[in-house]
Amino acid sequence: DAGITQSPRHKVTETGTPVTLRCHQTENHRYMYWYRQDPGHGLRLIHYSYGVKDTDKGEVSDGYSVSRSKTEDFLLTLESATSSQTSVYFCATGQGGRGTYNEQFFGPGTRLTVL
Amino acid sequence: DAKTTQPPSMDCAEGRAANLPCNHSTISGNEYVYWYRQIHSQGPQYIIHGLKNNETNEMASLIITEDRKSSTLILPHATLRDTAVYYCIVRVGGLSGNTPLVFGKGTRLSVIA
C-alpha cells in the first residue's frame, strides 16, 4: 500500500475558525485527492491535484481550498469552518497512465467535528 | 452522480462465494469498471478493475457481461474479514490518467459465520 498519512486524525473545532488538514505521501504519486464522507452519501470529491501547483475543483468544493507546493503534500483548508463541514475526510493518491492500473490509494481519514 | 446501481445490502455465509452485482447500463466504450471496498471506517481499498474481459486477481474475480451493461464481483470464499461496503465505479481509465472516483452508496456485504 502507498504510504499515506493524514494529520490530524481527529479534530474538534468551533464554527468560524480556520482548519487545515494535511495529507502526506511517500510514493511520489502524481495525483492527489480530497474526499469527504457523510452518512448516506458515500464519498464525494472536494478537490484534486494532478501535479504540483495544479489543482481542480470537485463536486463539493464550496468552502474549501487546497494547495500543493510539493509532490508529497496536499493541504485542505476550511477558511471558516461550518457545522455542515463536520465529516470524515479521506485523502487519496494515484499514479496514472501507461503501466498502471490507475487505482487510488486512500489514507486512514480525518474525523472533523465543527461545533 | 454515480453511473452505477447496486443493491444496498447482501448477506453471505462464511466460506461460500459472494456474488455482488452492479448495473452500469450507460457505460461508454472508454470506461472501465472498478471495484473498491471500505471496511468499517477505514479508507476504501482497490480490489479489481476491467474493461470488457473477465479479470481475476488474488482478491476477487470480475465478470463483465458481453454488452458491458452489468458486472459481478465474485469473492470465491468469503471470510468474516470481507464484511465491508463494496463500491462499483465506472470511470475512464487506461492512458487517460488517474481520474477522480465517483462513489455511489455501494453494497453492504455481511459475511455470516
PDB file of N, CA and C in Angstrom, chain A residues 31 33 35 37 40 42-43 45 48 90 94-98 101-104 106-108, chain B residues 34 36 38 41-44 46 49 87 91 93-95 97-101 103-105:
ATOM      1  N   TYR A  31      -0.973  12.176  -8.697  1.00  0.00           N
ATOM      2  CA  TYR A  31      -2.324  12.642  -8.418  1.00  0.00           C
ATOM      3  C   TYR A  31      -2.628  12.549  -6.923  1.00  0.00           C
ATOM      4  N   TYR A  33      -5.991  13.537  -4.025  1.00  0.00           N
ATOM      5  CA  TYR A  33      -7.412  13.844  -3.948  1.00  0.00           C
ATOM      6  C   TYR A  33      -7.832  14.079  -2.494  1.00  0.00           C
ATOM      7  N   TYR A  35     -11.506  13.695  -0.483  1.00  0.00           N
ATOM      8  CA  TYR A  35     -12.907  13.307  -0.473  1.00  0.00           C
ATOM      9  C   TYR A  35     -13.451  13.529   0.930  1.00  0.00           C
ATOM     10  N   GLN A  37     -16.740  12.055   3.472  1.00  0.00           N
ATOM     11  CA  GLN A  37     -17.737  11.003   3.593  1.00  0.00           C
ATOM     12  C   GLN A  37     -18.704  11.330   4.701  1.00  0.00           C
ATOM     13  N   GLY A  40     -24.922   8.221   4.506  1.00  0.00           N
ATOM     14  CA  GLY A  40     -25.921   8.254   3.453  1.00  0.00           C
ATOM     15  C   GLY A  40     -25.460   8.857   2.156  1.00  0.00           C
ATOM     16  N   GLY A  42     -21.939   8.281   0.883  1.00  0.00           N
ATOM     17  CA  GLY A  42     -20.727   7.729   0.301  1.00  0.00           C
ATOM     18  C   GLY A  42     -19.630   8.778   0.298  1.00  0.00           C
ATOM     19  N   LEU A  43     -18.612   8.598  -0.525  1.00  0.00           N
ATOM     20  CA  LEU A  43     -17.514   9.555  -0.620  1.00  0.00           C
ATOM     21  C   LEU A  43     -17.776  10.529  -1.767  1.00  0.00           C
ATOM     22  N   LEU A  45     -16.044  13.938  -3.927  1.00  0.00           N
ATOM     23  CA  LEU A  45     -14.793  14.612  -4.238  1.00  0.00           C
ATOM     24  C   LEU A  45     -14.872  16.094  -3.904  1.00  0.00           C
ATOM     25  N   TYR A  48      -8.966  18.061  -6.222  1.00  0.00           N
ATOM     26  CA  TYR A  48      -7.901  17.140  -6.548  1.00  0.00           C
ATOM     27  C   TYR A  48      -6.746  17.875  -7.204  1.00  0.00           C
ATOM     28  N   PHE A  90     -11.090  11.967   3.629  1.00  0.00           N
ATOM     29  CA  PHE A  90     -10.109  10.997   3.146  1.00  0.00           C
ATOM     30  C   PHE A  90      -9.253  11.624   2.062  1.00  0.00           C
ATOM     31  N   GLY A  94      -2.630   8.625  -6.444  1.00  0.00           N
ATOM     32  CA  GLY A  94      -2.594   7.677  -7.544  1.00  0.00           C
ATOM     33  C   GLY A  94      -1.575   8.050  -8.592  1.00  0.00           C
ATOM     34  N   GLN A  95      -1.108   7.026  -9.252  1.00  0.00           N
ATOM     35  CA  GLN A  95      -0.307   7.239 -10.447  1.00  0.00           C
ATOM     36  C   GLN A  95      -1.262   7.381 -11.612  1.00  0.00           C
ATOM     37  N   GLY A  96      -0.760   7.329 -12.809  1.00  0.00           N
ATOM     38  CA  GLY A  96      -1.659   7.405 -13.944  1.00  0.00           C
ATOM     39  C   GLY A  96      -0.932   7.059 -15.216  1.00  0.00           C
ATOM     40  N   GLY A  97      -1.711   6.572 -16.179  1.00  0.00           N
ATOM     41  CA  GLY A  97      -1.161   6.355 -17.487  1.00  0.00           C
ATOM     42  C   GLY A  97      -0.607   4.956 -17.708  1.00  0.00           C
ATOM     43  N   ARG A  98       0.239   4.847 -18.698  1.00  0.00           N
ATOM     44  CA  ARG A  98       0.734   3.557 -19.161  1.00  0.00           C
ATOM     45  C   ARG A  98       1.398   2.762 -18.041  1.00  0.00           C
ATOM     46  N   TYR A 101      -2.578   0.713 -13.057  1.00  0.00           N
ATOM     47  CA  TYR A 101      -3.996   0.378 -13.005  1.00  0.00           C
ATOM     48  C   TYR A 101      -4.850   1.619 -12.793  1.00  0.00           C
ATOM     49  N   ASN A 102      -4.245   2.766 -12.603  1.00  0.00           N
ATOM     50  CA  ASN A 102      -4.983   3.985 -12.270  1.00  0.00           C
ATOM     51  C   ASN A 102      -5.789   3.845 -10.991  1.00  0.00           C
ATOM     52  N   GLU A 103      -5.370   2.906 -10.141  1.00  0.00           N
ATOM     53  CA  GLU A 103      -6.108   2.799  -8.881  1.00  0.00           C
ATOM     54  C   GLU A 103      -5.709   3.928  -7.954  1.00  0.00           C
ATOM     55  N   GLN A 104      -6.532   4.146  -6.948  1.00  0.00           N
ATOM     56  CA  GLN A 104      -6.230   5.143  -5.938  1.00  0.00           C
ATOM     57  C   GLN A 104      -6.002   4.462  -4.604  1.00  0.00           C
ATOM     58  N   PHE A 106      -5.918   5.094  -0.501  1.00  0.00           N
ATOM     59  CA  PHE A 106      -6.553   6.004   0.449  1.00  0.00           C
ATOM     60  C   PHE A 106      -5.820   6.042   1.782  1.00  0.00           C
ATOM     61  N   GLY A 107      -5.837   7.227   2.368  1.00  0.00           N
ATOM     62  CA  GLY A 107      -5.310   7.388   3.711  1.00  0.00           C
ATOM     63  C   GLY A 107      -6.312   6.919   4.750  1.00  0.00           C
ATOM     64  N   PRO A 108      -5.929   7.022   6.030  1.00  0.00           N
ATOM     65  CA  PRO A 108      -6.774   6.494   7.114  1.00  0.00           C
ATOM     66  C   PRO A 108      -7.950   7.392   7.468  1.00  0.00           C
TER      67      PRO A 108
ATOM     68  N   TYR B  34     -14.454  -0.394 -12.076  1.00  0.00           N
ATOM     69  CA  TYR B  34     -13.565  -0.566 -10.934  1.00  0.00           C
ATOM     70  C   TYR B  34     -14.387  -0.988  -9.721  1.00  0.00           C
ATOM     71  N   TYR B  36     -14.026  -1.145  -5.469  1.00  0.00           N
ATOM     72  CA  TYR B  36     -13.340  -0.823  -4.230  1.00  0.00           C
ATOM     73  C   TYR B  36     -14.183  -1.336  -3.076  1.00  0.00           C
ATOM     74  N   GLN B  38     -14.726  -0.781   1.382  1.00  0.00           N
ATOM     75  CA  GLN B  38     -14.407   0.000   2.567  1.00  0.00           C
ATOM     76  C   GLN B  38     -14.815  -0.807   3.786  1.00  0.00           C
ATOM     77  N   SER B  41     -14.612   1.883   9.089  1.00  0.00           N
ATOM     78  CA  SER B  41     -14.358   3.305   8.882  1.00  0.00           C
ATOM     79  C   SER B  41     -12.989   3.564   8.257  1.00  0.00           C
ATOM     80  N   GLN B  42     -12.404   2.536   7.657  1.00  0.00           N
ATOM     81  CA  GLN B  42     -11.108   2.711   7.011  1.00  0.00           C
ATOM     82  C   GLN B  42     -11.282   3.376   5.641  1.00  0.00           C
ATOM     83  N   GLY B  43     -10.189   3.779   5.031  1.00  0.00           N
ATOM     84  CA  GLY B  43     -10.241   4.296   3.670  1.00  0.00           C
ATOM     85  C   GLY B  43     -10.564   3.185   2.688  1.00  0.00           C
ATOM     86  N   PRO B  44     -11.209   3.506   1.582  1.00  0.00           N
ATOM     87  CA  PRO B  44     -11.507   2.478   0.571  1.00  0.00           C
ATOM     88  C   PRO B  44     -10.239   1.814   0.050  1.00  0.00           C
ATOM     89  N   TYR B  46      -8.713  -0.609  -3.206  1.00  0.00           N
ATOM     90  CA  TYR B  46      -8.892  -1.115  -4.563  1.00  0.00           C
ATOM     91  C   TYR B  46      -8.963  -2.632  -4.557  1.00  0.00           C
ATOM     92  N   HIS B  49     -10.284  -4.263 -11.472  1.00  0.00           N
ATOM     93  CA  HIS B  49     -10.959  -3.485 -12.494  1.00  0.00           C
ATOM     94  C   HIS B  49     -10.910  -4.230 -13.818  1.00  0.00           C
ATOM     95  N   TYR B  87     -18.010  -0.930  -3.485  1.00  0.00           N
ATOM     96  CA  TYR B  87     -18.395   0.098  -4.445  1.00  0.00           C
ATOM     97  C   TYR B  87     -18.007  -0.314  -5.865  1.00  0.00           C
ATOM     98  N   ARG B  91     -15.395   4.518 -14.646  1.00  0.00           N
ATOM     99  CA  ARG B  91     -14.601   5.715 -14.920  1.00  0.00           C
ATOM    100  C   ARG B  91     -13.695   5.482 -16.118  1.00  0.00           C
ATOM    101  N   GLY B  93     -10.362   5.087 -17.935  1.00  0.00           N
ATOM    102  CA  GLY B  93      -9.105   4.556 -17.438  1.00  0.00           C
ATOM    103  C   GLY B  93      -8.051   4.549 -18.511  1.00  0.00           C
ATOM    104  N   GLY B  94      -7.141   3.583 -18.421  1.00  0.00           N
ATOM    105  CA  GLY B  94      -6.085   3.461 -19.407  1.00  0.00           C
ATOM    106  C   GLY B  94      -5.193   4.673 -19.422  1.00  0.00           C
ATOM    107  N   LEU B  95      -4.885   5.183 -20.589  1.00  0.00           N
ATOM    108  CA  LEU B  95      -3.955   6.289 -20.740  1.00  0.00           C
ATOM    109  C   LEU B  95      -4.592   7.634 -20.447  1.00  0.00           C
ATOM    110  N   GLY B  97      -5.259   8.706 -17.654  1.00  0.00           N
ATOM    111  CA  GLY B  97      -4.767   9.218 -16.396  1.00  0.00           C
ATOM    112  C   GLY B  97      -5.627   8.793 -15.233  1.00  0.00           C
ATOM    113  N   ASN B  98      -5.260   9.246 -14.060  1.00  0.00           N
ATOM    114  CA  ASN B  98      -5.924   8.848 -12.834  1.00  0.00           C
ATOM    115  C   ASN B  98      -7.052   9.817 -12.553  1.00  0.00           C
ATOM    116  N   THR B  99      -8.218   9.535 -13.068  1.00  0.00           N
ATOM    117  CA  THR B  99      -9.362  10.440 -12.921  1.00  0.00           C
ATOM    118  C   THR B  99     -10.058  10.224 -11.580  1.00  0.00           C
ATOM    119  N   PRO B 100     -10.782  11.240 -11.113  1.00  0.00           N
ATOM    120  CA  PRO B 100     -11.460  11.092  -9.815  1.00  0.00           C
ATOM    121  C   PRO B 100     -12.471   9.950  -9.820  1.00  0.00           C
ATOM    122  N   LEU B 101     -12.690   9.393  -8.636  1.00  0.00           N
ATOM    123  CA  LEU B 101     -13.681   8.349  -8.458  1.00  0.00           C
ATOM    124  C   LEU B 101     -15.014   8.973  -8.059  1.00  0.00           C
ATOM    125  N   PHE B 103     -18.268   7.872  -6.250  1.00  0.00           N
ATOM    126  CA  PHE B 103     -18.812   6.800  -5.423  1.00  0.00           C
ATOM    127  C   PHE B 103     -20.323   6.905  -5.332  1.00  0.00           C
ATOM    128  N   GLY B 104     -20.996   5.757  -5.462  1.00  0.00           N
ATOM    129  CA  GLY B 104     -22.388   5.660  -5.084  1.00  0.00           C
ATOM    130  C   GLY B 104     -22.462   5.223  -3.631  1.00  0.00           C
ATOM    131  N   LYS B 105     -23.579   4.613  -3.272  1.00  0.00           N
ATOM    132  CA  LYS B 105     -23.738   4.167  -1.889  1.00  0.00           C
ATOM    133  C   LYS B 105     -23.232   2.753  -1.677  1.00  0.00           C
TER     134      LYS B 105
END
